[in-house]
PDB file of C-alpha atoms in Angstrom:
ATOM      1  CA  MET O 388      78.436 108.482  74.870  1.00  0.00           C
ATOM      2  CA  SER O 389      75.017 110.120  74.856  1.00  0.00           C
ATOM      3  CA  ASP O 390      72.037 108.147  73.615  1.00  0.00           C
ATOM      4  CA  SER O 391      70.340 109.300  70.424  1.00  0.00           C
ATOM      5  CA  SER O 392      67.379 106.917  70.470  1.00  0.00           C
ATOM      6  CA  SER O 393      63.822 108.182  70.539  1.00  0.00           C
ATOM      7  CA  ALA O 394      63.166 106.765  74.029  1.00  0.00           C
ATOM      8  CA  SER O 395      62.573 109.388  76.694  1.00  0.00           C
ATOM      9  CA  PRO O 396      65.087 109.612  79.563  1.00  0.00           C
ATOM     10  CA  GLN O 397      62.447 108.122  81.879  1.00  0.00           C
ATOM     11  CA  ASP O 398      61.860 105.192  79.509  1.00  0.00           C
ATOM     12  CA  TYR O 399      65.599 104.668  79.159  1.00  0.00           C
ATOM     13  CA  VAL O 400      66.271 104.407  82.894  1.00  0.00           C
ATOM     14  CA  GLN O 401      63.204 102.222  83.440  1.00  0.00           C
ATOM     15  CA  GLN O 402      64.423  99.782  80.795  1.00  0.00           C
ATOM     16  CA  LYS O 403      67.967  99.867  82.211  1.00  0.00           C
ATOM     17  CA  ALA O 404      66.772  99.110  85.737  1.00  0.00           C
ATOM     18  CA  ALA O 405      64.296  96.405  84.723  1.00  0.00           C
ATOM     19  CA  ALA O 406      66.766  94.660  82.416  1.00  0.00           C
ATOM     20  CA  SER O 407      69.267  94.230  85.244  1.00  0.00           C
ATOM     21  CA  GLY O 408      66.963  91.815  87.098  1.00  0.00           C
ATOM     22  CA  SER O 409      68.459  93.147  90.317  1.00  0.00           C
ATOM     23  CA  SER O 410      66.900  92.680  93.735  1.00  0.00           C
ATOM     24  CA  PHE O 411      66.902  96.479  94.012  1.00  0.00           C
ATOM     25  CA  TYR O 412      64.361  96.764  91.210  1.00  0.00           C
ATOM     26  CA  TYR O 413      61.754  94.712  93.077  1.00  0.00           C
ATOM     27  CA  ALA O 414      61.972  96.952  96.127  1.00  0.00           C
ATOM     28  CA  PHE O 415      61.466 100.049  93.935  1.00  0.00           C
ATOM     29  CA  LEU O 416      58.073  98.798  92.762  1.00  0.00           C
ATOM     30  CA  PHE O 417      56.467  99.609  96.114  1.00  0.00           C
ATOM     31  CA  LEU O 418      57.582 103.262  96.235  1.00  0.00           C
ATOM     32  CA  PRO O 419      55.313 106.205  95.385  1.00  0.00           C
ATOM     33  CA  PRO O 420      55.913 107.442  91.810  1.00  0.00           C
ATOM     34  CA  PRO O 421      58.213 110.454  92.527  1.00  0.00           C
ATOM     35  CA  ARG O 422      60.560 108.420  94.718  1.00  0.00           C
ATOM     36  CA  ARG O 423      60.383 105.481  92.325  1.00  0.00           C
ATOM     37  CA  ALA O 424      61.398 107.752  89.459  1.00  0.00           C
ATOM     38  CA  ALA O 425      64.359 109.095  91.437  1.00  0.00           C
ATOM     39  CA  ILE O 426      65.680 105.727  92.613  1.00  0.00           C
ATOM     40  CA  THR O 427      65.228 104.214  89.144  1.00  0.00           C
ATOM     41  CA  ALA O 428      67.272 107.010  87.569  1.00  0.00           C
ATOM     42  CA  PHE O 429      69.955 106.732  90.263  1.00  0.00           C
ATOM     43  CA  TYR O 430      70.119 102.955  89.947  1.00  0.00           C
ATOM     44  CA  ALA O 431      70.401 103.262  86.150  1.00  0.00           C
ATOM     45  CA  PHE O 432      73.403 105.575  86.684  1.00  0.00           C
ATOM     46  CA  CYS O 433      75.020 102.946  88.925  1.00  0.00           C
ATOM     47  CA  ARG O 434      74.393 100.274  86.298  1.00  0.00           C
ATOM     48  CA  GLU O 435      75.861 102.419  83.510  1.00  0.00           C
ATOM     49  CA  VAL O 436      79.186 103.004  85.257  1.00  0.00           C
ATOM     50  CA  ASP O 437      79.395  99.465  86.653  1.00  0.00           C
ATOM     51  CA  ASP O 438      78.762  98.009  83.201  1.00  0.00           C
ATOM     52  CA  VAL O 439      81.776  99.908  81.886  1.00  0.00           C
ATOM     53  CA  VAL O 440      84.003  97.809  84.149  1.00  0.00           C
ATOM     54  CA  ASP O 441      82.217  94.509  83.548  1.00  0.00           C
ATOM     55  CA  GLU O 442      81.565  94.754  79.815  1.00  0.00           C
ATOM     56  CA  VAL O 443      84.553  96.660  78.369  1.00  0.00           C
ATOM     57  CA  SER O 444      87.491  94.283  78.000  1.00  0.00           C
ATOM     58  CA  ASP O 445      90.135  96.924  77.241  1.00  0.00           C
ATOM     59  CA  PRO O 446      91.099  98.710  80.505  1.00  0.00           C
ATOM     60  CA  GLY O 447      92.217 101.795  78.576  1.00  0.00           C
ATOM     61  CA  VAL O 448      88.854 102.113  76.842  1.00  0.00           C
ATOM     62  CA  ALA O 449      87.047 101.521  80.139  1.00  0.00           C
ATOM     63  CA  ALA O 450      89.136 104.230  81.851  1.00  0.00           C
ATOM     64  CA  THR O 451      88.272 106.659  79.045  1.00  0.00           C
ATOM     65  CA  LYS O 452      84.559 105.881  79.407  1.00  0.00           C
ATOM     66  CA  LEU O 453      84.647 106.405  83.166  1.00  0.00           C
ATOM     67  CA  ALA O 454      86.475 109.698  82.643  1.00  0.00           C
ATOM     68  CA  TRP O 455      83.659 110.667  80.251  1.00  0.00           C
ATOM     69  CA  TRP O 456      81.163 109.929  83.026  1.00  0.00           C
ATOM     70  CA  GLN O 457      83.092 112.180  85.413  1.00  0.00           C
ATOM     71  CA  THR O 458      82.827 114.968  82.860  1.00  0.00           C
ATOM     72  CA  GLU O 459      79.141 114.213  82.314  1.00  0.00           C
ATOM     73  CA  VAL O 460      78.435 114.502  86.056  1.00  0.00           C
ATOM     74  CA  ALA O 461      80.118 117.922  86.134  1.00  0.00           C
ATOM     75  CA  ARG O 462      78.218 118.944  83.015  1.00  0.00           C
ATOM     76  CA  ALA O 463      74.909 117.740  84.457  1.00  0.00           C
ATOM     77  CA  TYR O 464      75.349 119.651  87.717  1.00  0.00           C
ATOM     78  CA  ALA O 465      76.173 122.720  85.625  1.00  0.00           C
ATOM     79  CA  GLY O 466      72.743 122.346  84.042  1.00  0.00           C
ATOM     80  CA  GLU O 467      73.725 120.639  80.775  1.00  0.00           C
ATOM     81  CA  PRO O 468      73.235 116.857  81.033  1.00  0.00           C
ATOM     82  CA  THR O 469      73.583 114.971  77.742  1.00  0.00           C
ATOM     83  CA  HIS O 470      73.103 111.299  78.655  1.00  0.00           C
ATOM     84  CA  PRO O 471      69.503 110.103  79.175  1.00  0.00           C
ATOM     85  CA  VAL O 472      70.411 108.779  82.632  1.00  0.00           C
ATOM     86  CA  MET O 473      71.588 112.186  83.768  1.00  0.00           C
ATOM     87  CA  ARG O 474      68.640 113.901  82.102  1.00  0.00           C
ATOM     88  CA  ALA O 475      66.337 111.638  84.122  1.00  0.00           C
ATOM     89  CA  LEU O 476      68.305 112.016  87.343  1.00  0.00           C
ATOM     90  CA  MET O 477      68.932 115.751  87.522  1.00  0.00           C
ATOM     91  CA  PRO O 478      65.309 116.864  88.058  1.00  0.00           C
ATOM     92  CA  CYS O 479      65.323 114.655  91.190  1.00  0.00           C
ATOM     93  CA  ALA O 480      68.790 115.510  92.493  1.00  0.00           C
ATOM     94  CA  ALA O 481      68.166 118.650  94.538  1.00  0.00           C
ATOM     95  CA  GLY O 482      64.931 117.417  96.112  1.00  0.00           C
ATOM     96  CA  TYR O 483      66.532 114.233  97.409  1.00  0.00           C
ATOM     97  CA  GLY O 484      69.973 115.584  98.286  1.00  0.00           C
ATOM     98  CA  ILE O 485      71.844 113.712  95.547  1.00  0.00           C
ATOM     99  CA  GLU O 486      75.162 115.546  95.211  1.00  0.00           C
ATOM    100  CA  ALA O 487      77.850 115.375  92.544  1.00  0.00           C
ATOM    101  CA  ARG O 488      80.271 113.957  95.128  1.00  0.00           C
ATOM    102  CA  HIS O 489      78.053 110.914  95.552  1.00  0.00           C
ATOM    103  CA  LEU O 490      78.134 110.101  91.844  1.00  0.00           C
ATOM    104  CA  LEU O 491      81.862 110.806  91.578  1.00  0.00           C
ATOM    105  CA  ASP O 492      82.567 108.475  94.518  1.00  0.00           C
ATOM    106  CA  ILE O 493      80.704 105.670  92.759  1.00  0.00           C
ATOM    107  CA  ILE O 494      82.727 106.289  89.593  1.00  0.00           C
ATOM    108  CA  ALA O 495      85.915 106.270  91.696  1.00  0.00           C
ATOM    109  CA  GLY O 496      84.960 102.842  93.046  1.00  0.00           C
ATOM    110  CA  CYS O 497      84.528 101.550  89.501  1.00  0.00           C
ATOM    111  CA  GLN O 498      87.912 103.023  88.576  1.00  0.00           C
ATOM    112  CA  MET O 499      89.458 100.949  91.378  1.00  0.00           C
ATOM    113  CA  ASP O 500      88.305  97.825  89.554  1.00  0.00           C
ATOM    114  CA  LEU O 501      90.487  98.815  86.598  1.00  0.00           C
ATOM    115  CA  THR O 502      93.649  99.136  88.654  1.00  0.00           C
ATOM    116  CA  GLN O 503      93.236  96.828  91.658  1.00  0.00           C
ATOM    117  CA  THR O 504      92.464  93.116  91.474  1.00  0.00           C
ATOM    118  CA  ARG O 505      93.470  92.049  94.998  1.00  0.00           C
ATOM    119  CA  TYR O 506      92.870  93.400  98.524  1.00  0.00           C
ATOM    120  CA  LEU O 507      95.392  92.946 101.318  1.00  0.00           C
ATOM    121  CA  ASP O 508      92.906  92.845 104.206  1.00  0.00           C
ATOM    122  CA  VAL O 509      89.297  93.548 105.106  1.00  0.00           C
ATOM    123  CA  ALA O 510      90.075  97.209 105.880  1.00  0.00           C
ATOM    124  CA  ALA O 511      91.248  97.714 102.296  1.00  0.00           C
ATOM    125  CA  LEU O 512      88.203  95.882 100.970  1.00  0.00           C
ATOM    126  CA  GLU O 513      85.867  98.018 103.057  1.00  0.00           C
ATOM    127  CA  LYS O 514      87.313 101.200 101.510  1.00  0.00           C
ATOM    128  CA  TYR O 515      86.340  99.860  98.100  1.00  0.00           C
ATOM    129  CA  CYS O 516      82.924  98.751  99.371  1.00  0.00           C
ATOM    130  CA  HIS O 517      82.328 102.224 100.803  1.00  0.00           C
ATOM    131  CA  LEU O 518      82.579 103.730  97.307  1.00  0.00           C
ATOM    132  CA  VAL O 519      80.616 101.155  95.323  1.00  0.00           C
ATOM    133  CA  ALA O 520      77.999 100.233  97.938  1.00  0.00           C
ATOM    134  CA  GLY O 521      78.055 102.450 101.034  1.00  0.00           C
ATOM    135  CA  VAL O 522      77.561 105.627  99.002  1.00  0.00           C
ATOM    136  CA  VAL O 523      74.805 103.911  97.014  1.00  0.00           C
ATOM    137  CA  GLY O 524      73.101 103.086 100.306  1.00  0.00           C
ATOM    138  CA  GLU O 525      73.434 106.673 101.511  1.00  0.00           C
ATOM    139  CA  VAL O 526      71.815 108.111  98.372  1.00  0.00           C
ATOM    140  CA  SER O 527      69.103 105.447  98.375  1.00  0.00           C
ATOM    141  CA  ALA O 528      68.191 106.210 101.992  1.00  0.00           C
ATOM    142  CA  ARG O 529      67.787 109.894 101.100  1.00  0.00           C
ATOM    143  CA  ILE O 530      65.505 109.037  98.194  1.00  0.00           C
ATOM    144  CA  PHE O 531      63.439 106.625 100.321  1.00  0.00           C
ATOM    145  CA  GLY O 532      62.688 109.442 102.773  1.00  0.00           C
ATOM    146  CA  GLN O 533      65.345 109.563 105.486  1.00  0.00           C
ATOM    147  CA  THR O 534      64.609 111.974 108.340  1.00  0.00           C
ATOM    148  CA  GLN O 535      67.201 110.931 110.953  1.00  0.00           C
ATOM    149  CA  GLU O 536      70.929 111.580 110.649  1.00  0.00           C
ATOM    150  CA  LYS O 537      71.795 108.151 112.080  1.00  0.00           C
ATOM    151  CA  THR O 538      70.021 106.505 109.155  1.00  0.00           C
ATOM    152  CA  THR O 539      73.059 107.363 107.012  1.00  0.00           C
ATOM    153  CA  GLU O 540      75.199 105.091 109.194  1.00  0.00           C
ATOM    154  CA  TYR O 541      72.616 102.323 108.827  1.00  0.00           C
ATOM    155  CA  ALA O 542      72.585 102.785 105.040  1.00  0.00           C
ATOM    156  CA  HIS O 543      76.366 102.537 104.754  1.00  0.00           C
ATOM    157  CA  LYS O 544      76.457  99.390 106.871  1.00  0.00           C
ATOM    158  CA  LEU O 545      73.630  97.799 104.896  1.00  0.00           C
ATOM    159  CA  GLY O 546      75.356  98.681 101.625  1.00  0.00           C
ATOM    160  CA  LEU O 547      78.476  96.949 102.922  1.00  0.00           C
ATOM    161  CA  ALA O 548      76.444  93.831 103.775  1.00  0.00           C
ATOM    162  CA  PHE O 549      74.963  93.822 100.263  1.00  0.00           C
ATOM    163  CA  GLN O 550      78.394  94.160  98.672  1.00  0.00           C
ATOM    164  CA  LEU O 551      79.864  91.339 100.764  1.00  0.00           C
ATOM    165  CA  THR O 552      76.942  89.163  99.659  1.00  0.00           C
ATOM    166  CA  ASN O 553      77.636  90.089  96.038  1.00  0.00           C
ATOM    167  CA  ILE O 554      81.317  89.207  96.492  1.00  0.00           C
ATOM    168  CA  ILE O 555      80.385  85.764  97.845  1.00  0.00           C
ATOM    169  CA  ARG O 556      77.879  85.167  95.040  1.00  0.00           C
ATOM    170  CA  ASP O 557      80.268  86.329  92.300  1.00  0.00           C
ATOM    171  CA  VAL O 558      83.574  84.746  93.386  1.00  0.00           C
ATOM    172  CA  GLY O 559      83.812  82.583  90.261  1.00  0.00           C
ATOM    173  CA  GLU O 560      82.541  85.231  87.856  1.00  0.00           C
ATOM    174  CA  ASP O 561      84.948  87.831  89.251  1.00  0.00           C
ATOM    175  CA  ALA O 562      87.851  85.367  89.123  1.00  0.00           C
ATOM    176  CA  ARG O 563      87.205  84.812  85.414  1.00  0.00           C
ATOM    177  CA  ARG O 564      87.676  88.577  85.032  1.00  0.00           C
ATOM    178  CA  GLY O 565      90.946  88.308  86.959  1.00  0.00           C
ATOM    179  CA  ARG O 566      89.639  89.859  90.187  1.00  0.00           C
ATOM    180  CA  ILE O 567      89.589  88.303  93.658  1.00  0.00           C
ATOM    181  CA  TYR O 568      87.940  90.465  96.318  1.00  0.00           C
ATOM    182  CA  LEU O 569      88.475  88.015  99.195  1.00  0.00           C
ATOM    183  CA  PRO O 570      91.263  89.601 101.301  1.00  0.00           C
ATOM    184  CA  LEU O 571      94.715  88.080 100.852  1.00  0.00           C
ATOM    185  CA  ASP O 572      95.366  87.712 104.581  1.00  0.00           C
ATOM    186  CA  GLU O 573      92.187  85.650 104.933  1.00  0.00           C
ATOM    187  CA  LEU O 574      93.070  83.491 101.930  1.00  0.00           C
ATOM    188  CA  GLN O 575      96.323  82.753 103.736  1.00  0.00           C
ATOM    189  CA  ARG O 576      94.563  82.084 107.049  1.00  0.00           C
ATOM    190  CA  PHE O 577      92.352  79.430 105.434  1.00  0.00           C
ATOM    191  CA  ASP O 578      95.183  78.164 103.193  1.00  0.00           C
ATOM    192  CA  VAL O 579      93.256  78.890  99.999  1.00  0.00           C
ATOM    193  CA  LYS O 580      95.500  79.690  97.027  1.00  0.00           C
ATOM    194  CA  ALA O 581      94.497  82.326  94.490  1.00  0.00           C
ATOM    195  CA  HIS O 582      95.208  79.893  91.638  1.00  0.00           C
ATOM    196  CA  GLU O 583      92.628  77.478  93.110  1.00  0.00           C
ATOM    197  CA  ILE O 584      89.959  80.158  92.879  1.00  0.00           C
ATOM    198  CA  LEU O 585      91.067  81.187  89.396  1.00  0.00           C
ATOM    199  CA  LYS O 586      90.882  77.531  88.270  1.00  0.00           C
ATOM    200  CA  GLY O 587      87.526  76.935  90.007  1.00  0.00           C
ATOM    201  CA  THR O 588      88.846  74.312  92.420  1.00  0.00           C
ATOM    202  CA  TYR O 589      86.609  73.505  95.403  1.00  0.00           C
ATOM    203  CA  SER O 590      87.911  72.277  98.762  1.00  0.00           C
ATOM    204  CA  ASP O 591      86.924  72.085 102.412  1.00  0.00           C
ATOM    205  CA  ARG O 592      89.326  75.003 102.946  1.00  0.00           C
ATOM    206  CA  PHE O 593      87.459  77.104 100.395  1.00  0.00           C
ATOM    207  CA  ALA O 594      84.094  76.220 101.975  1.00  0.00           C
ATOM    208  CA  ALA O 595      85.428  77.246 105.393  1.00  0.00           C
ATOM    209  CA  LEU O 596      86.692  80.550 103.987  1.00  0.00           C
ATOM    210  CA  MET O 597      83.322  81.269 102.406  1.00  0.00           C
ATOM    211  CA  GLN O 598      81.480  80.345 105.601  1.00  0.00           C
ATOM    212  CA  PHE O 599      83.680  82.849 107.417  1.00  0.00           C
ATOM    213  CA  HIS O 600      82.759  85.575 104.919  1.00  0.00           C
ATOM    214  CA  ALA O 601      79.071  84.678 105.064  1.00  0.00           C
ATOM    215  CA  GLY O 602      79.201  85.043 108.844  1.00  0.00           C
ATOM    216  CA  ARG O 603      80.751  88.485 108.490  1.00  0.00           C
ATOM    217  CA  ALA O 604      78.030  89.526 106.027  1.00  0.00           C
ATOM    218  CA  GLN O 605      75.310  88.302 108.393  1.00  0.00           C
ATOM    219  CA  ARG O 606      76.857  90.333 111.236  1.00  0.00           C
ATOM    220  CA  PHE O 607      76.799  93.441 109.063  1.00  0.00           C
ATOM    221  CA  TYR O 608      73.101  92.889 108.305  1.00  0.00           C
ATOM    222  CA  ASP O 609      72.396  92.603 112.029  1.00  0.00           C
ATOM    223  CA  GLU O 610      74.490  95.675 112.833  1.00  0.00           C
ATOM    224  CA  ALA O 611      72.797  97.697 110.087  1.00  0.00           C
ATOM    225  CA  LEU O 612      69.292  96.846 111.281  1.00  0.00           C
ATOM    226  CA  ALA O 613      70.274  97.735 114.853  1.00  0.00           C
ATOM    227  CA  LEU O 614      71.434 101.173 113.646  1.00  0.00           C
ATOM    228  CA  LEU O 615      68.178 102.086 111.876  1.00  0.00           C
ATOM    229  CA  PRO O 616      66.252 104.640 113.962  1.00  0.00           C
ATOM    230  CA  ALA O 617      62.676 103.658 114.720  1.00  0.00           C
ATOM    231  CA  ALA O 618      61.450 106.940 113.234  1.00  0.00           C
ATOM    232  CA  ASP O 619      62.810 105.939 109.796  1.00  0.00           C
ATOM    233  CA  ARG O 620      61.766 102.289 109.749  1.00  0.00           C
ATOM    234  CA  ARG O 621      58.690 102.974 107.654  1.00  0.00           C
ATOM    235  CA  SER O 622      60.453 105.187 105.110  1.00  0.00           C
ATOM    236  CA  GLN O 623      63.322 102.721 104.726  1.00  0.00           C
ATOM    237  CA  LYS O 624      61.088  99.770 103.834  1.00  0.00           C
ATOM    238  CA  PRO O 625      62.677  99.362 100.376  1.00  0.00           C
ATOM    239  CA  GLY O 626      66.103  98.829 101.949  1.00  0.00           C
ATOM    240  CA  LEU O 627      64.624  96.327 104.375  1.00  0.00           C
ATOM    241  CA  MET O 628      62.977  94.512 101.460  1.00  0.00           C
ATOM    242  CA  MET O 629      66.362  94.288  99.758  1.00  0.00           C
ATOM    243  CA  ALA O 630      67.904  93.011 102.979  1.00  0.00           C
ATOM    244  CA  SER O 631      65.283  90.245 103.094  1.00  0.00           C
ATOM    245  CA  ILE O 632      66.028  89.279  99.485  1.00  0.00           C
ATOM    246  CA  TYR O 633      69.811  89.389  99.913  1.00  0.00           C
ATOM    247  CA  ARG O 634      69.806  87.434 103.167  1.00  0.00           C
ATOM    248  CA  THR O 635      67.604  84.800 101.542  1.00  0.00           C
ATOM    249  CA  LEU O 636      70.097  84.598  98.676  1.00  0.00           C
ATOM    250  CA  LEU O 637      72.980  84.263 101.131  1.00  0.00           C
ATOM    251  CA  GLY O 638      71.121  81.416 102.824  1.00  0.00           C
ATOM    252  CA  GLU O 639      70.645  79.665  99.469  1.00  0.00           C
ATOM    253  CA  ILE O 640      74.376  79.972  98.728  1.00  0.00           C
ATOM    254  CA  GLU O 641      75.186  78.480 102.144  1.00  0.00           C
ATOM    255  CA  ARG O 642      72.742  75.599 101.631  1.00  0.00           C
ATOM    256  CA  ASP O 643      74.358  74.895  98.261  1.00  0.00           C
ATOM    257  CA  GLY O 644      77.729  74.495  99.974  1.00  0.00           C
ATOM    258  CA  PHE O 645      79.204  77.701  98.502  1.00  0.00           C
ATOM    259  CA  HIS O 646      79.462  76.206  95.010  1.00  0.00           C
ATOM    260  CA  VAL O 647      79.978  79.662  93.532  1.00  0.00           C
ATOM    261  CA  LEU O 648      83.090  79.079  91.423  1.00  0.00           C
ATOM    262  CA  HIS O 649      81.328  77.542  88.419  1.00  0.00           C
ATOM    263  CA  GLN O 650      77.881  79.146  88.667  1.00  0.00           C
ATOM    264  CA  ARG O 651      76.027  82.226  89.828  1.00  0.00           C
ATOM    265  CA  ILE O 652      73.385  81.249  92.362  1.00  0.00           C
ATOM    266  CA  ALA O 653      70.321  83.490  92.128  1.00  0.00           C
ATOM    267  CA  LEU O 654      66.728  83.777  93.281  1.00  0.00           C
ATOM    268  CA  THR O 655      63.989  83.716  90.665  1.00  0.00           C
ATOM    269  CA  PRO O 656      62.283  87.038  89.835  1.00  0.00           C
ATOM    270  CA  LEU O 657      59.036  85.652  91.263  1.00  0.00           C
ATOM    271  CA  ARG O 658      60.701  84.779  94.571  1.00  0.00           C
ATOM    272  CA  LYS O 659      62.286  88.238  94.817  1.00  0.00           C
ATOM    273  CA  LEU O 660      58.926  89.856  94.169  1.00  0.00           C
ATOM    274  CA  TRP O 661      57.257  87.593  96.731  1.00  0.00           C
ATOM    275  CA  LEU O 662      59.857  88.399  99.411  1.00  0.00           C
ATOM    276  CA  ALA O 663      59.447  92.130  98.777  1.00  0.00           C
ATOM    277  CA  TRP O 664      55.653  91.887  98.773  1.00  0.00           C
ATOM    278  CA  LYS O 665      55.639  89.787 101.951  1.00  0.00           C
ATOM    279  CA  MET O 666      57.596  92.391 103.893  1.00  0.00           C
ATOM    280  CA  GLN O 667      55.331  95.135 102.527  1.00  0.00           C
ATOM    281  CA  ALA O 668      52.100  93.244 103.209  1.00  0.00           C
ATOM    282  CA  LEU O 669      53.033  91.966 106.647  1.00  0.00           C
ATOM    283  CA  GLY O 670      54.450  95.301 107.749  1.00  0.00           C
ATOM    284  CA  ARG O 671      57.725  93.735 108.815  1.00  0.00           C
ATOM    285  CA  PHE O 672      59.642  96.959 109.199  1.00  0.00           C
TER     286      PHE O 672
END
C-alpha cells in the first residue's frame, strides 16, 4: 500500500488534495504555511480512505485495504509510518491534537459504506455523518487554531451540514453505487420509492423530499454558525469559507430543481476561489 514514487510526502499530499477539486482545498489556500501543511496532509488522508470505498468495486478488497489503513495508523502513531500521507501527517499530529482515534473513526465511517446501504431514520444517518464528517470537522477546527472548547460542537454541526449537502448533491451518483443515504422513513413520508431513485426517475414527490432535506441542511448551517464562539471566529475562517461555498452550491441545486439523479451539480473552481477570497477580503467572519 505504501507509495514508492520519488515524490516527497509533502508533494504527494499536495497533489492528492489539489486533484480532488474539493471546496476544502480552496479554503486551505488562505492558511499560513504550517497550518496549510497540516490540513493538506489530513485532507489527503481522508481522500485516501474515502477513495477506497468509491473506487474499489470488490467489497472484500476494499475491506482489506481499509484494514491496512487501520494498521498503518497504529504503525504511524508508534513512530513508523510507511505511506506518504502518514509520513506527511505525523510531524503535524501532536502540535494540532490529531489523535489516532480521530483517524480510526474516519476509517470506521468508510467501513460502514461497505456494509450499510440504507438508513432507517435521520438518527441512524447522523451516526454515520458523525464519523465521516463530524470528526473531520473536529480535527480541522483544531488545525485552524481552535481556542474555545465550544468550537468543537460548532465543528461537528458544520461537518454534518456539509455531509448533508454532499448527500443531496450525490443522490444519483450514490444510487449508481447501490447506496441511498436518504432515510427510509422520510422516503416513505414523501412516497418516494427506492427503485425510482435507483432508476433516476424524477417526480414532484422527489423534489419535495429533496427540498425537505435542503431545509434541514440549511438549519444545520445556521445552528453551527450560532455555536461558534466569537473568540474563534477569526481562526475558523477556513471553515466559514467552506460554509459559504457549500451553501452557494446548495442554492444552485435548489435553483436547478434538485435534478441530481442524472448529474452532479458543481461550482466552477474559479467560483469557489472567488467565494473563499471574498469572505477573506471582506472579513466576513
